[in-house]
Structure formats: structure tokens, C-alpha cells
Short mmCIF file of C-alpha atoms and ligand atoms in Angstrom, two decimals:
data_model
loop_
_atom_site.label_atom_id
_atom_site.label_comp_id
_atom_site.label_asym_id
_atom_site.label_seq_id
_atom_site.Cartn_x
_atom_site.Cartn_y
_atom_site.Cartn_z
CA MET A 1 11.27 17.04 -24.83
CA THR A 2 8.60 16.98 -22.16
CA GLU A 3 9.52 18.14 -18.66
CA THR A 4 9.49 15.09 -16.42
CA ILE A 5 8.66 15.20 -12.69
CA LYS A 6 11.66 14.89 -10.38
CA TYR A 7 11.74 13.28 -6.88
CA TYR A 8 13.36 14.56 -3.71
CA SER A 9 14.00 13.01 -0.28
CA THR A 10 11.85 13.80 2.81
CA ASN A 11 15.11 14.04 4.77
CA ARG A 12 16.75 16.72 2.62
CA HIS A 13 16.48 19.34 5.40
CA LEU A 14 17.97 17.22 8.20
CA ASP A 15 21.22 19.07 8.54
CA GLN A 16 22.03 18.82 12.19
CA VAL A 17 20.89 15.27 12.79
CA SER A 18 23.60 12.84 13.70
CA GLY A 19 24.00 9.88 11.43
CA ILE A 20 22.09 11.40 8.50
CA ILE A 21 23.77 12.97 5.50
CA PRO A 22 20.85 14.67 3.73
CA PHE A 23 20.33 13.68 0.14
CA ARG A 24 19.79 16.95 -1.79
CA GLU A 25 19.75 15.60 -5.31
CA MET A 26 16.68 15.13 -7.45
CA VAL A 27 16.12 11.82 -9.18
CA SER A 28 13.82 10.63 -11.99
CA PHE A 29 10.84 8.38 -11.39
CA ARG A 30 12.85 5.53 -12.87
CA GLU A 31 15.66 6.14 -10.32
CA ALA A 32 13.21 6.49 -7.45
CA LEU A 33 11.56 3.21 -8.53
CA MET A 34 14.80 1.30 -8.70
CA MET A 35 16.34 2.79 -5.53
CA GLY A 36 13.20 2.40 -3.41
CA GLN A 37 14.42 4.69 -0.71
CA ALA A 38 16.66 7.73 -0.73
CA PRO A 39 20.29 7.21 0.39
CA ASP A 40 19.63 9.29 3.54
CA GLY A 41 16.80 6.95 4.61
CA GLY A 42 14.18 9.48 3.48
CA LEU A 43 11.23 8.78 1.20
CA PHE A 44 11.04 10.00 -2.38
CA MET A 45 8.39 12.65 -3.12
CA PRO A 46 7.38 14.13 -6.51
CA GLU A 47 8.39 17.74 -6.62
CA ILE A 48 5.30 18.55 -8.66
CA ILE A 49 1.87 16.99 -8.30
CA PRO A 50 0.27 17.15 -11.72
CA ALA A 51 -3.15 18.80 -11.65
CA LEU A 52 -5.99 17.72 -13.91
CA PRO A 53 -9.19 19.60 -14.73
CA ILE A 54 -12.40 18.22 -13.13
CA GLU A 55 -13.68 17.36 -16.62
CA ALA A 56 -10.89 14.84 -16.99
CA PHE A 57 -12.09 13.08 -13.87
CA LYS A 58 -15.79 13.33 -14.82
CA ALA A 59 -15.02 11.78 -18.19
CA LEU A 60 -14.18 8.50 -16.44
CA LYS A 61 -17.80 7.89 -15.54
CA GLY A 62 -18.87 4.51 -16.88
CA MET A 63 -15.31 3.80 -18.08
CA PRO A 64 -13.28 0.74 -17.08
CA TYR A 65 -10.83 1.02 -14.19
CA THR A 66 -7.90 0.84 -16.59
CA GLU A 67 -8.92 4.21 -18.06
CA ALA A 68 -8.56 5.88 -14.67
CA ALA A 69 -5.24 4.16 -14.13
CA THR A 70 -3.97 5.42 -17.50
CA LEU A 71 -5.08 8.98 -16.77
CA VAL A 72 -3.31 9.12 -13.39
CA ALA A 73 -0.22 7.21 -14.43
CA GLN A 74 0.28 9.28 -17.58
CA ALA A 75 -0.01 12.52 -15.59
CA PHE A 76 2.96 11.40 -13.48
CA LEU A 77 4.97 9.47 -16.04
CA THR A 78 4.90 11.47 -19.27
CA GLY A 79 8.40 11.52 -20.65
CA GLU A 80 9.40 8.54 -18.45
CA ILE A 81 7.63 5.72 -20.29
CA ASP A 82 6.12 5.20 -23.71
CA GLY A 83 2.35 5.77 -23.67
CA GLN A 84 1.48 2.58 -25.57
CA MET A 85 3.65 0.54 -23.25
CA LEU A 86 2.03 2.10 -20.19
CA ARG A 87 -1.38 1.18 -21.49
CA ARG A 88 -0.31 -2.41 -22.06
CA ILE A 89 1.09 -2.66 -18.58
CA ILE A 90 -2.05 -1.32 -16.99
CA ASP A 91 -4.35 -3.65 -18.99
CA ASP A 92 -2.24 -6.55 -17.85
CA ALA A 93 -2.11 -5.42 -14.18
CA TYR A 94 -5.79 -4.71 -13.67
CA ASN A 95 -7.70 -7.71 -14.90
CA TYR A 96 -10.09 -7.91 -11.91
CA ASP A 97 -13.19 -6.12 -10.65
CA VAL A 98 -13.41 -3.20 -8.25
CA PRO A 99 -16.92 -3.48 -6.74
CA LEU A 100 -18.63 -0.43 -5.35
CA GLU A 101 -21.26 -1.79 -2.93
CA ASN A 102 -24.12 0.43 -1.75
CA VAL A 103 -24.78 0.30 2.01
CA PHE A 104 -27.53 2.91 2.33
CA ALA A 105 -28.37 6.31 0.81
CA ARG A 106 -25.08 7.41 -0.89
CA LYS A 107 -22.82 5.56 1.44
CA TYR A 108 -20.61 2.96 -0.29
CA ILE A 109 -18.02 0.31 0.34
CA MET A 110 -15.27 0.09 -2.28
CA ARG A 111 -13.96 -3.51 -2.32
CA LEU A 112 -10.27 -3.65 -3.14
CA ASP A 113 -10.13 -7.37 -2.47
CA GLN A 114 -10.56 -9.04 -5.85
CA GLY A 115 -6.86 -9.33 -6.82
CA PRO A 116 -4.78 -12.50 -6.64
CA THR A 117 -4.07 -12.24 -2.89
CA ALA A 118 -7.43 -10.65 -2.04
CA SER A 119 -5.81 -7.56 -0.52
CA PHE A 120 -5.66 -3.96 -1.73
CA LYS A 121 -1.86 -4.35 -1.83
CA ASP A 122 -2.33 -6.21 -5.13
CA PHE A 123 -3.21 -2.87 -6.84
CA ALA A 124 0.13 -1.29 -6.01
CA ALA A 125 2.34 -4.35 -6.28
CA ARG A 126 1.03 -5.41 -9.71
CA LEU A 127 1.61 -2.05 -11.35
CA MET A 128 4.97 -1.51 -9.66
CA ALA A 129 6.22 -4.91 -10.86
CA ARG A 130 5.34 -4.12 -14.44
CA LEU A 131 6.82 -0.65 -14.28
CA MET A 132 10.06 -2.13 -13.00
CA SER A 133 10.13 -4.62 -15.79
CA ALA A 134 9.54 -1.90 -18.40
CA LEU A 135 12.04 0.53 -17.00
CA ARG A 136 14.95 -1.79 -16.14
CA ASP A 137 18.14 -1.69 -18.20
CA PRO A 138 17.42 -3.64 -21.36
CA GLY A 139 18.73 -7.18 -21.21
CA ARG A 140 19.74 -6.87 -17.58
CA ARG A 141 17.69 -8.90 -15.08
CA LEU A 142 16.37 -7.41 -11.85
CA ASN A 143 16.50 -9.60 -8.80
CA VAL A 144 13.87 -8.80 -6.13
CA LEU A 145 14.74 -9.95 -2.70
CA VAL A 146 12.22 -9.69 0.11
CA ALA A 147 11.77 -10.90 3.68
CA THR A 148 8.20 -11.53 4.74
CA SER A 149 6.26 -12.70 7.78
CA GLY A 150 3.24 -13.54 5.67
CA ASP A 151 0.90 -11.49 3.51
CA THR A 152 3.23 -8.84 2.02
CA GLY A 153 5.51 -11.50 0.54
CA SER A 154 2.71 -13.30 -1.28
CA ALA A 155 1.28 -10.01 -2.65
CA VAL A 156 4.75 -9.13 -3.99
CA GLY A 157 5.38 -12.65 -5.28
CA GLU A 158 2.04 -12.91 -7.05
CA ALA A 159 2.46 -9.44 -8.49
CA PHE A 160 5.81 -10.32 -10.11
CA LYS A 161 4.77 -13.78 -11.28
CA GLY A 162 5.46 -14.12 -14.99
CA VAL A 163 6.75 -10.53 -15.30
CA THR A 164 9.54 -10.35 -17.89
CA GLY A 165 13.15 -9.86 -16.81
CA ILE A 166 12.58 -10.08 -13.06
CA ASP A 167 13.20 -12.95 -10.64
CA VAL A 168 11.90 -12.89 -7.10
CA THR A 169 13.31 -14.55 -3.97
CA ILE A 170 11.12 -14.48 -0.89
CA LEU A 171 12.55 -15.41 2.49
CA TYR A 172 10.14 -16.46 5.21
CA PRO A 173 10.61 -17.79 8.77
CA ARG A 174 9.84 -21.51 8.79
CA GLY A 175 7.97 -21.57 12.07
CA GLU A 176 6.20 -18.23 11.89
CA VAL A 177 3.89 -18.46 8.90
CA SER A 178 0.49 -20.17 8.93
CA GLY A 179 -0.09 -23.28 6.88
CA ARG A 180 -2.14 -21.41 4.37
CA GLN A 181 0.43 -18.63 4.03
CA LYS A 182 3.19 -21.16 3.54
CA LYS A 183 1.22 -22.90 0.84
CA GLN A 184 0.61 -19.57 -0.85
CA LEU A 185 4.30 -18.64 -0.81
CA ASP A 186 5.73 -22.01 -1.77
CA THR A 187 3.50 -22.46 -4.80
CA ILE A 188 3.66 -19.19 -6.67
CA GLY A 189 6.16 -20.73 -9.04
CA ARG A 190 7.56 -19.51 -12.39
CA ASN A 191 10.06 -16.73 -11.65
CA VAL A 192 9.24 -16.59 -7.95
CA ARG A 193 11.15 -18.73 -5.42
CA ALA A 194 10.34 -19.21 -1.77
CA VAL A 195 13.11 -19.79 0.76
CA SER A 196 12.12 -21.32 4.03
CA VAL A 197 14.59 -20.03 6.65
CA ASP A 198 15.27 -21.88 9.86
CA GLY A 199 14.87 -18.77 12.00
CA LYS A 200 12.65 -15.85 12.87
CA PHE A 201 11.33 -13.00 10.78
CA ASP A 202 14.07 -10.76 12.14
CA ASP A 203 16.64 -13.30 10.88
CA CYS A 204 15.13 -13.12 7.40
CA GLN A 205 15.26 -9.32 7.46
CA ASP A 206 18.91 -9.40 8.57
CA LEU A 207 19.81 -11.86 5.80
CA VAL A 208 18.16 -9.62 3.19
CA LYS A 209 19.93 -6.55 4.56
CA GLN A 210 23.33 -8.28 4.43
CA ALA A 211 22.67 -9.34 0.85
CA PHE A 212 21.93 -5.76 -0.17
CA SER A 213 25.17 -4.50 1.31
CA ASP A 214 27.29 -7.37 0.01
CA PRO A 215 29.71 -6.19 -2.71
CA GLU A 216 30.07 -9.79 -3.97
CA LEU A 217 26.40 -9.72 -5.02
CA GLY A 218 26.71 -6.31 -6.64
CA SER A 219 26.45 -7.60 -10.20
CA PHE A 220 23.00 -9.17 -9.56
CA ASN A 221 21.08 -5.91 -9.59
CA LEU A 222 19.24 -6.59 -6.34
CA THR A 223 16.15 -4.54 -5.52
CA SER A 224 13.71 -4.59 -2.63
CA ALA A 225 10.25 -3.76 -4.01
CA ASN A 226 9.44 -2.49 -0.53
CA SER A 227 6.26 -0.75 0.53
CA ILE A 228 7.78 2.76 0.74
CA ASN A 229 8.71 2.81 -2.96
CA PHE A 230 6.90 5.70 -4.61
CA GLY A 231 6.03 3.15 -7.37
CA ARG A 232 3.60 1.70 -4.89
CA ILE A 233 2.01 5.00 -3.97
CA LEU A 234 1.20 6.07 -7.54
CA PRO A 235 -1.21 3.13 -8.26
CA GLN A 236 -3.03 3.89 -4.97
CA ILE A 237 -4.21 7.27 -6.31
CA VAL A 238 -6.24 5.59 -9.02
CA TYR A 239 -9.13 3.96 -7.19
CA TYR A 240 -10.15 7.22 -5.48
CA VAL A 241 -10.34 8.89 -8.89
CA TRP A 242 -12.25 6.00 -10.43
CA ALA A 243 -14.74 5.62 -7.58
CA TRP A 244 -15.48 9.34 -7.46
CA ALA A 245 -16.14 9.40 -11.20
CA GLN A 246 -18.63 6.54 -10.94
CA LEU A 247 -20.53 7.86 -7.94
CA SER A 248 -20.38 11.69 -7.95
CA ARG A 249 -23.41 13.66 -9.07
CA ASP A 250 -22.77 16.97 -10.80
CA GLY A 251 -19.22 16.83 -9.57
CA ASP A 252 -20.11 16.86 -5.88
CA PRO A 253 -17.19 16.01 -3.54
CA ALA A 254 -16.77 12.74 -1.70
CA VAL A 255 -15.68 11.82 1.78
CA PHE A 256 -13.27 8.85 1.74
CA SER A 257 -12.57 6.64 4.72
CA VAL A 258 -9.35 4.69 4.54
CA PRO A 259 -8.37 2.14 7.28
CA SER A 260 -4.74 3.08 7.95
CA GLY A 261 -1.54 1.39 9.09
CA ASN A 262 1.54 2.67 7.26
CA PHE A 263 -0.52 5.41 5.58
CA GLY A 264 0.36 4.46 2.02
CA ASP A 265 -3.24 3.86 1.01
CA ALA A 266 -4.47 7.16 2.52
CA LEU A 267 -1.57 8.96 0.89
CA GLY A 268 -3.07 7.98 -2.47
CA CYS A 269 -6.23 9.92 -1.53
CA GLU A 270 -4.17 12.89 -0.39
CA TYR A 271 -2.46 13.01 -3.75
CA ALA A 272 -5.72 12.52 -5.61
CA ARG A 273 -7.13 15.64 -3.89
CA ARG A 274 -3.94 17.58 -4.74
CA MET A 275 -4.39 16.51 -8.40
CA GLY A 276 -7.75 18.24 -8.29
CA LEU A 277 -10.17 15.45 -7.33
CA PRO A 278 -13.08 16.81 -5.23
CA VAL A 279 -12.35 15.21 -1.86
CA GLU A 280 -14.29 16.79 0.93
CA LYS A 281 -12.48 14.91 3.73
CA LEU A 282 -10.00 12.13 4.06
CA ILE A 283 -10.80 10.02 7.13
CA MET A 284 -7.92 7.88 8.36
CA PRO A 285 -9.19 5.58 11.10
CA THR A 286 -6.57 3.52 12.88
CA ASN A 287 -6.91 0.57 15.23
CA GLU A 288 -5.67 0.90 18.82
CA ASN A 289 -2.32 2.19 17.51
CA ASP A 290 -3.54 5.75 17.95
CA GLU A 291 -0.40 7.86 17.46
CA PHE A 292 -1.90 9.79 14.56
CA PRO A 293 -5.34 10.66 15.88
CA ARG A 294 -3.62 11.80 19.12
CA PHE A 295 -1.26 13.92 17.08
CA LEU A 296 -4.09 15.59 15.17
CA GLU A 297 -5.81 16.37 18.42
CA THR A 298 -2.87 17.54 20.49
CA GLY A 299 -0.10 18.50 18.04
CA ILE A 300 2.24 16.20 19.99
CA TYR A 301 3.63 13.18 18.12
CA GLU A 302 4.48 10.08 20.16
CA LYS A 303 4.90 6.79 18.35
CA VAL A 304 3.29 3.73 19.94
CA SER A 305 6.14 1.41 20.88
CA PRO A 306 5.90 -1.49 20.89
CA SER A 307 2.95 -1.48 18.53
CA GLN A 308 -0.33 -2.91 19.76
CA ALA A 309 -1.51 -6.24 18.40
CA CYS A 310 -5.05 -5.78 17.14
CA LEU A 311 -7.57 -7.75 15.07
CA SER A 312 -6.85 -5.62 11.98
CA ASN A 313 -3.30 -6.99 12.01
CA ALA A 314 -2.03 -5.37 8.81
CA MET A 315 -2.51 -2.03 10.58
CA ASN A 316 -0.52 -2.81 13.74
CA VAL A 317 1.87 0.05 13.18
CA GLY A 318 3.11 2.32 15.94
CA HIS A 319 5.02 4.73 13.65
CA PRO A 320 3.64 4.75 10.05
CA SER A 321 6.37 4.81 7.44
CA ASN A 322 4.49 7.17 5.19
CA LEU A 323 3.87 9.67 7.96
CA ALA A 324 7.09 11.34 6.71
CA ARG A 325 5.35 11.95 3.38
CA PHE A 326 2.27 13.45 5.05
CA PHE A 327 4.41 15.70 7.15
CA ASP A 328 6.36 16.80 4.14
CA LEU A 329 3.21 17.65 2.17
CA TYR A 330 2.14 19.91 5.04
CA GLY A 331 5.52 21.56 5.49
CA GLY A 332 6.85 19.41 8.34
CA THR A 333 9.63 16.83 8.83
CA VAL A 334 9.56 13.69 10.89
CA ASP A 335 12.36 11.09 10.74
CA ARG A 336 12.38 7.31 10.71
CA THR A 337 12.64 7.05 14.47
CA GLY A 338 9.57 9.26 15.02
CA ILE A 339 11.34 12.50 16.00
CA VAL A 340 9.64 15.64 14.68
CA HIS A 341 12.15 18.10 13.33
CA ARG A 342 9.63 20.59 11.93
CA GLN A 343 5.95 20.69 12.77
CA PRO A 344 3.54 20.50 9.82
CA ASP A 345 0.74 23.04 9.33
CA LEU A 346 -1.71 21.45 11.74
CA ASP A 347 -4.69 23.70 10.89
CA GLU A 348 -4.38 22.78 7.25
CA MET A 349 -4.00 19.12 8.07
CA ARG A 350 -7.10 19.18 10.29
CA LYS A 351 -9.07 20.91 7.52
CA ASN A 352 -8.40 18.03 5.11
CA ILE A 353 -7.94 15.02 7.37
CA TYR A 354 -9.86 13.46 10.24
CA SER A 355 -8.55 10.51 12.23
CA VAL A 356 -9.91 8.38 15.03
CA SER A 357 -8.77 5.25 16.86
CA ILE A 358 -11.19 2.30 16.77
CA SER A 359 -10.88 -0.40 19.41
CA ASP A 360 -11.05 -4.07 18.69
CA ARG A 361 -14.37 -4.20 20.60
CA GLU A 362 -15.85 -1.48 18.32
CA THR A 363 -14.43 -3.27 15.30
CA LYS A 364 -16.21 -6.53 16.17
CA LYS A 365 -19.47 -4.74 16.99
CA THR A 366 -19.33 -2.99 13.62
CA ILE A 367 -18.84 -6.23 11.65
CA LYS A 368 -21.92 -7.70 13.37
CA ARG A 369 -24.09 -4.60 13.22
CA ILE A 370 -23.42 -3.86 9.55
CA TYR A 371 -24.10 -7.41 8.55
CA ASP A 372 -27.29 -7.66 10.63
CA GLN A 373 -28.57 -4.24 9.44
CA TYR A 374 -27.52 -4.22 5.76
CA ARG A 375 -26.21 -7.71 4.93
CA VAL A 376 -22.90 -6.07 4.08
CA LEU A 377 -19.90 -8.26 4.97
CA LEU A 378 -16.80 -6.54 6.34
CA GLU A 379 -13.55 -7.99 7.74
CA PRO A 380 -11.67 -6.19 10.60
CA HIS A 381 -9.71 -3.67 8.47
CA GLY A 382 -12.78 -2.59 6.48
CA ALA A 383 -14.80 -2.40 9.72
CA VAL A 384 -12.29 0.07 11.23
CA GLY A 385 -12.73 2.16 8.07
CA TRP A 386 -16.51 2.05 8.24
CA ARG A 387 -16.71 2.77 11.95
CA GLY A 388 -14.37 5.75 11.46
CA LEU A 389 -16.76 7.12 8.86
CA GLU A 390 -19.73 6.69 11.23
CA VAL A 391 -17.87 8.55 14.06
CA TYR A 392 -17.06 11.38 11.67
CA LEU A 393 -20.67 11.65 10.41
CA ASP A 394 -22.01 11.66 14.00
CA LEU A 395 -19.72 14.54 14.81
CA TYR A 396 -20.02 16.67 11.70
CA GLY A 397 -23.43 15.79 10.28
CA ASP A 398 -24.34 13.91 7.17
CA LYS A 399 -22.20 14.30 4.09
CA SER A 400 -23.89 13.13 1.02
CA LEU A 401 -21.38 10.97 -0.86
CA CYS A 402 -19.15 8.77 1.31
CA ILE A 403 -16.95 5.91 0.24
CA SER A 404 -15.30 3.59 2.77
CA LEU A 405 -12.56 1.18 1.66
CA GLU A 406 -12.58 -2.54 2.28
CA THR A 407 -8.94 -3.57 2.01
CA ALA A 408 -9.04 -7.36 2.36
CA HIS A 409 -11.51 -10.11 1.58
CA PRO A 410 -13.59 -11.31 4.60
CA ALA A 411 -12.75 -14.90 3.74
CA LYS A 412 -9.17 -14.16 4.89
CA PHE A 413 -10.56 -13.89 8.44
CA PRO A 414 -12.71 -17.04 8.67
CA ASP A 415 -12.45 -17.44 12.48
CA GLU A 416 -13.57 -13.89 13.27
CA ILE A 417 -16.38 -13.97 10.73
CA ARG A 418 -17.62 -17.38 11.95
CA GLU A 419 -17.51 -16.28 15.56
CA LEU A 420 -19.37 -13.01 14.92
CA LEU A 421 -21.78 -13.89 12.17
CA GLY A 422 -21.96 -17.70 12.16
CA ILE A 423 -21.19 -17.93 8.42
CA ASP A 424 -18.26 -19.09 6.31
CA PRO A 425 -17.54 -16.59 3.60
CA ASP A 426 -16.57 -18.03 0.20
CA LEU A 427 -13.02 -17.43 -0.89
CA PRO A 428 -12.50 -15.52 -4.13
CA GLN A 429 -11.65 -17.83 -7.04
CA GLY A 430 -7.98 -16.79 -7.20
CA MET A 431 -7.48 -17.92 -3.63
CA LYS A 432 -9.43 -21.15 -3.93
CA ASP A 433 -7.01 -22.26 -6.62
CA ILE A 434 -4.16 -22.14 -4.08
CA ASP A 435 -5.28 -25.39 -2.47
CA GLU A 436 -4.77 -27.23 -5.75
CA ARG A 437 -1.34 -25.74 -6.46
CA SER A 438 1.91 -27.57 -5.71
CA GLY A 439 5.46 -26.47 -5.13
CA ALA A 440 8.23 -26.67 -2.57
CA PRO A 441 10.48 -24.05 -1.02
CA VAL A 442 14.27 -24.11 -0.80
CA PHE A 443 15.42 -24.77 2.81
CA LEU A 444 18.25 -22.71 4.25
CA SER A 445 19.59 -22.01 7.74
CA ALA A 446 19.77 -18.48 9.08
CA ASP A 447 23.43 -18.33 8.09
CA TYR A 448 24.37 -15.58 5.63
CA GLY A 449 27.12 -17.59 3.98
CA GLU A 450 24.55 -20.18 2.94
CA LEU A 451 22.18 -17.59 1.46
CA ARG A 452 24.98 -15.95 -0.49
CA LYS A 453 26.08 -19.27 -1.93
CA TYR A 454 22.49 -20.00 -2.92
CA LEU A 455 22.00 -16.62 -4.59
CA GLN A 456 25.29 -16.84 -6.45
CA GLU A 457 24.32 -20.20 -7.85
CA CYS A 458 20.76 -19.39 -8.77
CA LEU A 459 20.41 -15.73 -9.69
CA ARG A 460 20.86 -14.63 -13.30
CA ILE A 461 22.50 -11.42 -14.47
CA THR A 462 21.20 -11.20 -18.00
CA ASP A 463 17.96 -12.18 -19.68
C1 LIG B 1 -1.54 -2.98 4.52
C2 LIG B 1 -3.02 -3.04 4.87
C3 LIG B 1 -3.69 -1.93 5.38
C4 LIG B 1 -3.06 -0.65 5.74
O1 LIG B 1 -2.66 0.08 4.65
P1 LIG B 1 -1.52 1.20 4.78
O2 LIG B 1 -1.21 1.68 3.44
O3 LIG B 1 -0.33 0.53 5.44
O4 LIG B 1 -2.10 2.26 5.66
C5 LIG B 1 -5.04 -2.06 5.63
N1 LIG B 1 -5.71 -3.22 5.37
C6 LIG B 1 -5.06 -4.30 4.87
C7 LIG B 1 -5.85 -5.53 4.63
C8 LIG B 1 -3.67 -4.23 4.59
O5 LIG B 1 -3.08 -5.33 4.10
#
């Protein structure tokens, strides 16, 4: 029997903290995937990060993306899932391109925007959905329940669409999603249902929380598919490995720049380096929510509260949820509220990571300048990433191979792009199709009794 990797909670050391009973058990990947979060509110971490020889990474040159995904997933999941099954899942999840666009010299943009919702979140959500389907109790349905204020819900819904043995219910606030987002959520169809709630996003979140703690719904096998699930981190290791293999010469290291909000994307790069990938520096530019760059500079952590509303809206995070994982990897502990219980090794962190805050003004200037100079089209998140790379190179001199991530498709920001560049970027095909789709949501009030009744009538327990 192969040794499998076990998972622990980032809160396991929090002995003297009121309200937290530290979870000291280890769980399997399957359990971490189904539980989402540890019972003490901590995040699951693999106790061992599997290392691979550089030859294994080099061998991916010229290979399809799915080969890199298989290599990384197998390293983590051996003994947890059948190898053939894993390969099938990966082939099914990654049926779209991952363009590497040259800007100048050996500076590249990696476009992670070709999935069904044109966001890098498709990469994680699609693999996690299929892993959940494969690893659930045979014959027993899983019911995913999520509250969304927009983009996350559609990424999750699209990712689970048509996946065997899982039904998805997405709650969104009637008055708070844009027309386009509403259309996107209402029309996913198949095993994915949209519920339009007469209330605010907070009401939707409350309803979902109540459902999870309701014993009367216990038999429905509810799960959250939330963004802190380790099942969503694992797939985000892959594109760093794949991009490096395509672009490295003689195994030379790469600098990666990752526009960062909740730090899940950047965490994938941190794990890739720890698996043995030659990463010279991980750059984590943020928008005006600058808690992390300030921490790296001063050693003092102060979350930004309330978070600042910036153009790169998916990164408007004042206390990144995956910061707890970064701290843990560097020997520190920070809790959910942003209190540091043990300081991480700052010197080591600074050696591997650079972070800088990019203002909205700089973000706009970058979109315009890069388009004018190179005809390379960026949206606000990708522009924060690219500008962060430029700042780093200005400070530390040229590094040969640099890869900056574009995390959403520019067509998702038509107003900004039109204002800055005077053009209308074409939507990717998957998103154009949305206008032709039809479907209607279920309408509910923000009353929990109503939601419970709806779930009891509609959810299934067995296949
Ligand atoms: C979620 C998101 C990010 C931030 O990623 P994190 O993993 O939260 O750091 C960046 N860009 C886009 C478009 C996103 O949707």
C-alpha cells in the first residue's frame, strides 16, 4: 500500500485562543476535499509536499497541458484515486487553451482566461468538481450549496455542470448582480439551479450557513465547494509547472508575477517551487489593499478593513484567506481575524517572495502603455500583475525569463477597455454563447424556512 499524504489544520497550534478548539487530527485528501475547512476554522495543509526531479518538469516541454496536470495531481494523489480515473478527469476538465503570449525578449503573459467563465478560477473549480464526483461515496449524491455575489458562483456552477452525482444550488441576491451575471447564473442548467433571493449578498450567505448547520438537512450531504478547499489549490500548481517547461532554456529559473487577492493563485506557485520547480522569485502584486506588501516591508501585519474597492475587483481583499497557509509554510500562524500568533520567518519569505501595491491609476496607465507599446491587451487584474513585475525588474535588474499571469479575459471589462483604448474586445466563444442561452431561476424570499422547504423538496439523496 502506498503511503498517502495527510492533511493538517493551520490552527492546530492555537491553544490559548478563546473560541477555538484546535483540530489536531490528520485527514486524507478525500476528507479535506469533502470537509472544505478544518473544524477549528483552519485551512488544510498537506503534511508533505512531494518533490519531483527537474527532469520530470523538463520532460513536459512540448506536451499538452493535461500531461502537466497529471504529473502534479499524481504526485499529490497517489493512493487516493485510481490513475486511469485521474487521467480521464483531467482530460475532461482541461479542454481549452493556455496561451503564452510573448511581450518582449523573454517576458511573457500567460493567459488563464480561456475557460467557460473566462477566469483563471475555472482551472481550479473544474478539477475540484470532478475530484469530488470521483471520490464521493458511491451512489450517494453530493449537494453543493453556494452563495455568490457574481463571478465565483458562475465559475463554480459551470465547473460542476454535467458532473456525475452532484447537484448545485447557487443563491444570489436579486438586486445585486449585473444583467449579464444574472443571465450567466440562470442559464447554466442541467444539474445546476440558480435561486434568486429577495435580499442582499449577506442574506444569501446567512441562508447557506443556516442550511449547513441544520440537522434536518443532514441526510442531503451538503458541501460548500468554497475557495479555501485544498482541492482548489492543487490545480493551481499546474500552470506554473507547464509554463516553465515550455519556456525555460537549459532549466533556467523563472520569475512569476501573480496578481493577488486571496492568495490562492500565488500559493500554487509557492507549492510548485517547493515541489522542485526552478522559481527564482514569486511576485505577488496587490491592488490598493496593501496589507501584505506592508507586512513584508515592516514585519507588522494589519489587515485593511473595510477592504478598498479597486478596479481589479476580484482582488479587493483586506485579509487574504490563504495568508494562513503562507504563514504556516514559513513557520508562522495567523488566524481568520488577522491576529498573528506566531511570526513567520520573514527573511526566508523575503528571499522567495516580493510584493508591491499597485494603485488604480497605475493599473490604468499600464493597460494603455502595454497596448500602445506592444499591442498586448490586459484587463485590470493582469495589469496589476504586469506592473508588479516591472517594479521588481526596475529594483533588482533584468531577470531573463519572466511570466506574468492574466487572470481574466479583457472582454469582461468592456467599459474600462473602451475608455482606455477605444476598442471593444471580442468575447471568447464560451461567453458569447451565453446570450443565446435560456433558463429561469427559482425565486425565494430571504426567509430560511422557505429555503429549507425548497431544498427538502428538490434535493436528491441517492443517484
Ligand atoms: C480571484 C481572482 C484573482 C485573485 O486570485 P486569488 O487566488 O484570490 O489571489 C485575480 N484575478 C481574477 C480575475 C480573479 O477572479
